[in-house]
Coordinates of C-alpha atoms in Angstrom, one line a residue:
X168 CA 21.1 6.7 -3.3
X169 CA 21.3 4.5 -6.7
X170 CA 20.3 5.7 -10.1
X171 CA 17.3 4.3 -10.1
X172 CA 16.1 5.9 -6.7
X173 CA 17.5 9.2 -7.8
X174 CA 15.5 8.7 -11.4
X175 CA 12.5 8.3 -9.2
X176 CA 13.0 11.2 -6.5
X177 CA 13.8 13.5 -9.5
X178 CA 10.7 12.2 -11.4
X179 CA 8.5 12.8 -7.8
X180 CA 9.5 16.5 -8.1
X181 CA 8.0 17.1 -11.5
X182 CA 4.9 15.0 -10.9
X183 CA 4.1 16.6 -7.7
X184 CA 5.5 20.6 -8.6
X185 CA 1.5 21.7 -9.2
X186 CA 0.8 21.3 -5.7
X187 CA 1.2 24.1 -3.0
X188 CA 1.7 24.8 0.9
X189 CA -0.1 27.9 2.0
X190 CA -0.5 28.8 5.9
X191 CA -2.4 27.9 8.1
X192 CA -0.4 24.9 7.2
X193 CA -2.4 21.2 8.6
X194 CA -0.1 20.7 11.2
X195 CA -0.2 22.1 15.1
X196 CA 1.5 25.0 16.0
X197 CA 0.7 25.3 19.4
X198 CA 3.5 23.0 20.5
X199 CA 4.6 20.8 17.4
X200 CA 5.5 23.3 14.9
X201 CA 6.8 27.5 15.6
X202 CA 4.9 30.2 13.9
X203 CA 8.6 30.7 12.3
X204 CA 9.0 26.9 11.3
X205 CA 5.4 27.1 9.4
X206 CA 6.6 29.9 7.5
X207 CA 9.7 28.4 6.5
X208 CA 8.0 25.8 5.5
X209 CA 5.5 27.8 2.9
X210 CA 8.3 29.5 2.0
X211 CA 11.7 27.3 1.2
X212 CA 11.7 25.2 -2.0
X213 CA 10.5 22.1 -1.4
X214 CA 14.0 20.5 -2.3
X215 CA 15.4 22.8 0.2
X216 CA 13.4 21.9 3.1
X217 CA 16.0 21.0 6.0
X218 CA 15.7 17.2 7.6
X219 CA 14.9 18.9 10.9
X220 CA 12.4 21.3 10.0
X221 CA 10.7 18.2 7.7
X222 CA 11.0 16.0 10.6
X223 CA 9.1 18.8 13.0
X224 CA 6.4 18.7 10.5
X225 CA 5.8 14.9 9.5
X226 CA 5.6 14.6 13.5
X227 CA 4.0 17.3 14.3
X228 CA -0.4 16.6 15.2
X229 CA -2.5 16.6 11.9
X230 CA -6.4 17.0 11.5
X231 CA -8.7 14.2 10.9
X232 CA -7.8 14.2 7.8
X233 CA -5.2 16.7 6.4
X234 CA -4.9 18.7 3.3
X235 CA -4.3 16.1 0.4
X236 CA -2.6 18.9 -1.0
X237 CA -0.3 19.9 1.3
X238 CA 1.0 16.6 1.9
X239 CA 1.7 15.9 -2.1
X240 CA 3.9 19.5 -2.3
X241 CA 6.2 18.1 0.6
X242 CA 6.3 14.4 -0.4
X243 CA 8.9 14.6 -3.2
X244 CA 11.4 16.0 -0.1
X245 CA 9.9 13.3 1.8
X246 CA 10.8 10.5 -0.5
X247 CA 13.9 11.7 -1.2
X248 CA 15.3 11.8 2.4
X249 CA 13.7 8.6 2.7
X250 CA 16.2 7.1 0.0
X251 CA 18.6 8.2 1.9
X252 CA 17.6 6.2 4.6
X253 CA 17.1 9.7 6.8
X254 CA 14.3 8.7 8.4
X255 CA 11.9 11.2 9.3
X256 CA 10.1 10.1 12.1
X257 CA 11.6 8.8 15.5
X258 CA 9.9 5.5 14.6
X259 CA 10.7 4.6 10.8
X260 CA 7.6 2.9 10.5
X261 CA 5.6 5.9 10.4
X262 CA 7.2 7.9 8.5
X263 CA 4.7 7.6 5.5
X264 CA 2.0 7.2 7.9
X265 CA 0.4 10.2 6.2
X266 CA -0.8 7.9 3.4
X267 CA -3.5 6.2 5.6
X268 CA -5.3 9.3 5.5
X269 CA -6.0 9.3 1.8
X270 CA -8.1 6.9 -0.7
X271 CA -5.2 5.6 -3.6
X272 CA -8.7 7.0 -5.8
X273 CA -7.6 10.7 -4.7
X274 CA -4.1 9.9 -6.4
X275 CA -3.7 10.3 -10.5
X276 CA -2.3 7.1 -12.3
X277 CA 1.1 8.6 -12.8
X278 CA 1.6 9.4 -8.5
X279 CA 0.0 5.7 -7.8
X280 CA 2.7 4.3 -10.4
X281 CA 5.5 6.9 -8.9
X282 CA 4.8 5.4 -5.1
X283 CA 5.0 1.6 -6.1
X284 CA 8.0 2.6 -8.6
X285 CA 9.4 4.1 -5.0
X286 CA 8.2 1.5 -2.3
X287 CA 9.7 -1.4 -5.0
X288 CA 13.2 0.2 -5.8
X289 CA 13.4 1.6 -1.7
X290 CA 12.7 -2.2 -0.4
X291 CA 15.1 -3.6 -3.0
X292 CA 17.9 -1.4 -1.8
X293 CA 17.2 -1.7 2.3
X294 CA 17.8 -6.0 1.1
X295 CA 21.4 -4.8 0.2
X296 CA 21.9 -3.1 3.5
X297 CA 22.4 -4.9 6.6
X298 CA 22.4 -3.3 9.4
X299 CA 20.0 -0.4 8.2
X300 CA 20.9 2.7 9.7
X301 CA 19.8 3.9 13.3
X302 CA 19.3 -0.1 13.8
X303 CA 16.0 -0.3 11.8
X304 CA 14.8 -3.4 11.0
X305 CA 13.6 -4.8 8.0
X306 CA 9.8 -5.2 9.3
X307 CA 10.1 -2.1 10.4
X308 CA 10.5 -1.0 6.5
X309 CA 7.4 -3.2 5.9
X310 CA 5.3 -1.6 7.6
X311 CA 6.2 2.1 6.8
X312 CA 6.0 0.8 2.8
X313 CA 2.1 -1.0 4.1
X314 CA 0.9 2.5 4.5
X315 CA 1.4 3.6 1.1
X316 CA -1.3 1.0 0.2
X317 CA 0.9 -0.7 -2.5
X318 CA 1.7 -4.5 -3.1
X319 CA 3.7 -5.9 -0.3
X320 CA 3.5 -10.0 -1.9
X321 CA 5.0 -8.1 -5.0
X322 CA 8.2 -7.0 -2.8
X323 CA 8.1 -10.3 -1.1
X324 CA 8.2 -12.5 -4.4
X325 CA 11.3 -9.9 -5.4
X326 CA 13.1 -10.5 -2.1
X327 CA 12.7 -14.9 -2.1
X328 CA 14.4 -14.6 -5.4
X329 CA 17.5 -11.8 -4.4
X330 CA 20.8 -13.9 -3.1
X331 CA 22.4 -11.4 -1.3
X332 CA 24.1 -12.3 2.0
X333 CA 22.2 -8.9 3.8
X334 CA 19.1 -10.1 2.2
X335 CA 19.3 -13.6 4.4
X336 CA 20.5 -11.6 7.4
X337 CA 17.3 -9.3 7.0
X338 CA 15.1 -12.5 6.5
X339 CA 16.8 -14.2 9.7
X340 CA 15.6 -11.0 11.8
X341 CA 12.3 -11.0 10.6
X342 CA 12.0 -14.8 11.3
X343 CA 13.5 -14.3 15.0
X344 CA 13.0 -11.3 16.3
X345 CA 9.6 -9.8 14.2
X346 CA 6.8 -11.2 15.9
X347 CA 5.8 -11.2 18.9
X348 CA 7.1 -15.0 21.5
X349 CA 3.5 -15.0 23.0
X350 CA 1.7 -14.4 19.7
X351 CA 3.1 -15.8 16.9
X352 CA 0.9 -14.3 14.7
X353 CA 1.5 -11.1 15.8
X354 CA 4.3 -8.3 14.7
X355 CA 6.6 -7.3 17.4
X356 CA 6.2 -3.4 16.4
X357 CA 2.9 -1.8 17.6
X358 CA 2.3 -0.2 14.6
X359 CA 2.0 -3.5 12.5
X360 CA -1.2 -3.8 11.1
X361 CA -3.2 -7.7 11.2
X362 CA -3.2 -7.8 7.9
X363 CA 0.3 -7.5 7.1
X364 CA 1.2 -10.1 9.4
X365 CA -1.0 -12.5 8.3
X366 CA 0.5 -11.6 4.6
X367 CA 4.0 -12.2 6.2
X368 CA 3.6 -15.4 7.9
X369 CA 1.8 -16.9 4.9
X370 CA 4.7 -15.7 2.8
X371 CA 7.3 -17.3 5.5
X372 CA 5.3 -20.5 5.4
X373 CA 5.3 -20.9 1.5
X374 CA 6.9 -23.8 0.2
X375 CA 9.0 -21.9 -2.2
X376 CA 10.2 -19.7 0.1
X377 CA 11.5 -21.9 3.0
X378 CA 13.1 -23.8 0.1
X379 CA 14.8 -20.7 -1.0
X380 CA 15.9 -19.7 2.1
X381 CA 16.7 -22.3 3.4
X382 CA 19.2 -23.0 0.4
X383 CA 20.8 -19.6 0.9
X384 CA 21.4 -20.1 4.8
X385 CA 23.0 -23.7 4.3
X386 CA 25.4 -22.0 1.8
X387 CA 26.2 -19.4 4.4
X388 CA 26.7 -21.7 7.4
X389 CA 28.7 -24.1 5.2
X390 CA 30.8 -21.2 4.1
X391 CA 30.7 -18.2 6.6
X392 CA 32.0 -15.1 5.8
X393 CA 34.5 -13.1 7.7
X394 CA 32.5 -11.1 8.5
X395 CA 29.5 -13.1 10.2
X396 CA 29.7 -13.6 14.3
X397 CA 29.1 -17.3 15.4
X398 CA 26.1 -15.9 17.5
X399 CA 24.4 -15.3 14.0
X400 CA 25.3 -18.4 12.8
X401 CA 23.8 -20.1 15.3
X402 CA 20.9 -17.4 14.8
X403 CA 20.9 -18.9 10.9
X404 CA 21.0 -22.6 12.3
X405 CA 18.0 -22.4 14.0
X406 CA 16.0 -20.0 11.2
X407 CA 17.3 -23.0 8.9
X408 CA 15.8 -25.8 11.0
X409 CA 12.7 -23.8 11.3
X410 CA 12.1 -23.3 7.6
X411 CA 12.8 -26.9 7.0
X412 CA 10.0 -28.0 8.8

């Protein structure tokens, strides 16, 4: 985790410390969660919360629309595994799939600023990262960062501008493999939202970014590292001739 994500996970815990669990927790315990688990839950620090018994609670069934309140006392252990890039769902992109339940006017100024602070410096470090852990892919980290409701151009203008060899790589995936061969305007994951999509493609299909790009994959094709298979190259090639168009 870098500085900055560990300023922000620290900062999470003090923002969000008012907030409390009681039981009957919001989360089924007729098969999701034990009797035992709940307790534990209620019970253990919030920073002390195990991955697994986290994980048995972010996937376990909610209400309609569960306690607001609940959710903000486990976030800060939420974000902070997050960082680490333990994700707690077995799909990534719902693993802050909680936020769609809530309003961003049922958050103070200081949480609203705390998640994009998160979902800015998070995104920034997945670009550094190639592959992401457990094989997730970079839309996949779109979409979980969509439900928190904050600016997704905002870490789209950020990532034309980074020059990083992952970030390309990442880019390349998303351009090849992230939406769907029979609808091109369509992300491959089901839990992509329309409206993402649309804000993806017409980020893709901006002048300044196929210029970018396509700068940054011409250097790596001209020069590839050690590192780089010719299968991705040739991956790069066509992404290249694509963004030239």
């Amino acid at each position: 985790m870098t500085k900055e994500l560990k300023d922000i996970v620290s900062n999470s815990y003090r923002i969000f410390k008012r907030y409390k669990a009681t039981i009957p927790l919001d989360a089924c315990t007729a098969c999701c969660l034990t009797k035992n688990q709940e307790s534990e839950l209620v019970t253990l620090s919030v920073h002390d919360i195990p991955f697994k018994l986290l994980y048995d609670y972010n996937t376990a069934a909610k209400t309609e629309k569960p306690s607001i309140e609940e959710f903000k006392h486990f976030l800060p252990r939420l974000l902070e595994l997050t960082s680490e890039l333990k994700f707690l769902h077995h799909s990534a992109e719902l693993v802050l799939s909680q936020f769609q339940y809530y309003d961003k006017s049922e958050w103070t100024y200081e949480e609203n600023e705390l998640i994009k602070n998160f979902g800015q410096v998070f995104f920034s470090k997945c670009l550094t990262i190639y592959p992401i852990p457990e094989l997730e892919s970079i839309d996949s980290i779109l979409i979980m960062l969509w439900e928190t409701q904050i600016d997704i151009k905002s870490l789209l203008t950020e990532w034309t501008s980074i020059q990083t060899k992952e970030s390309v790589l990442h880019f390349n995936d998303l351009v090849i493999r992230g939406f769907r061969s029979d609808r091109q305007n369509e992300l491959v994951s089901s839990f992509g939202d329309q409206n993402l999509s649309n804000v993806l493609i017409g980020w893709i299909g901006k002048e300044t970014t196929k210029h970018s790009f396509a700068e940054k994959i011409e250097k790596i094709i001209l020069e590839p590292p050690a590192d780089i298979e010719q299968m991705t190259l040739d991956e790069l090639s066509w992404t290249y001739e694509k963004v030239r168009i």
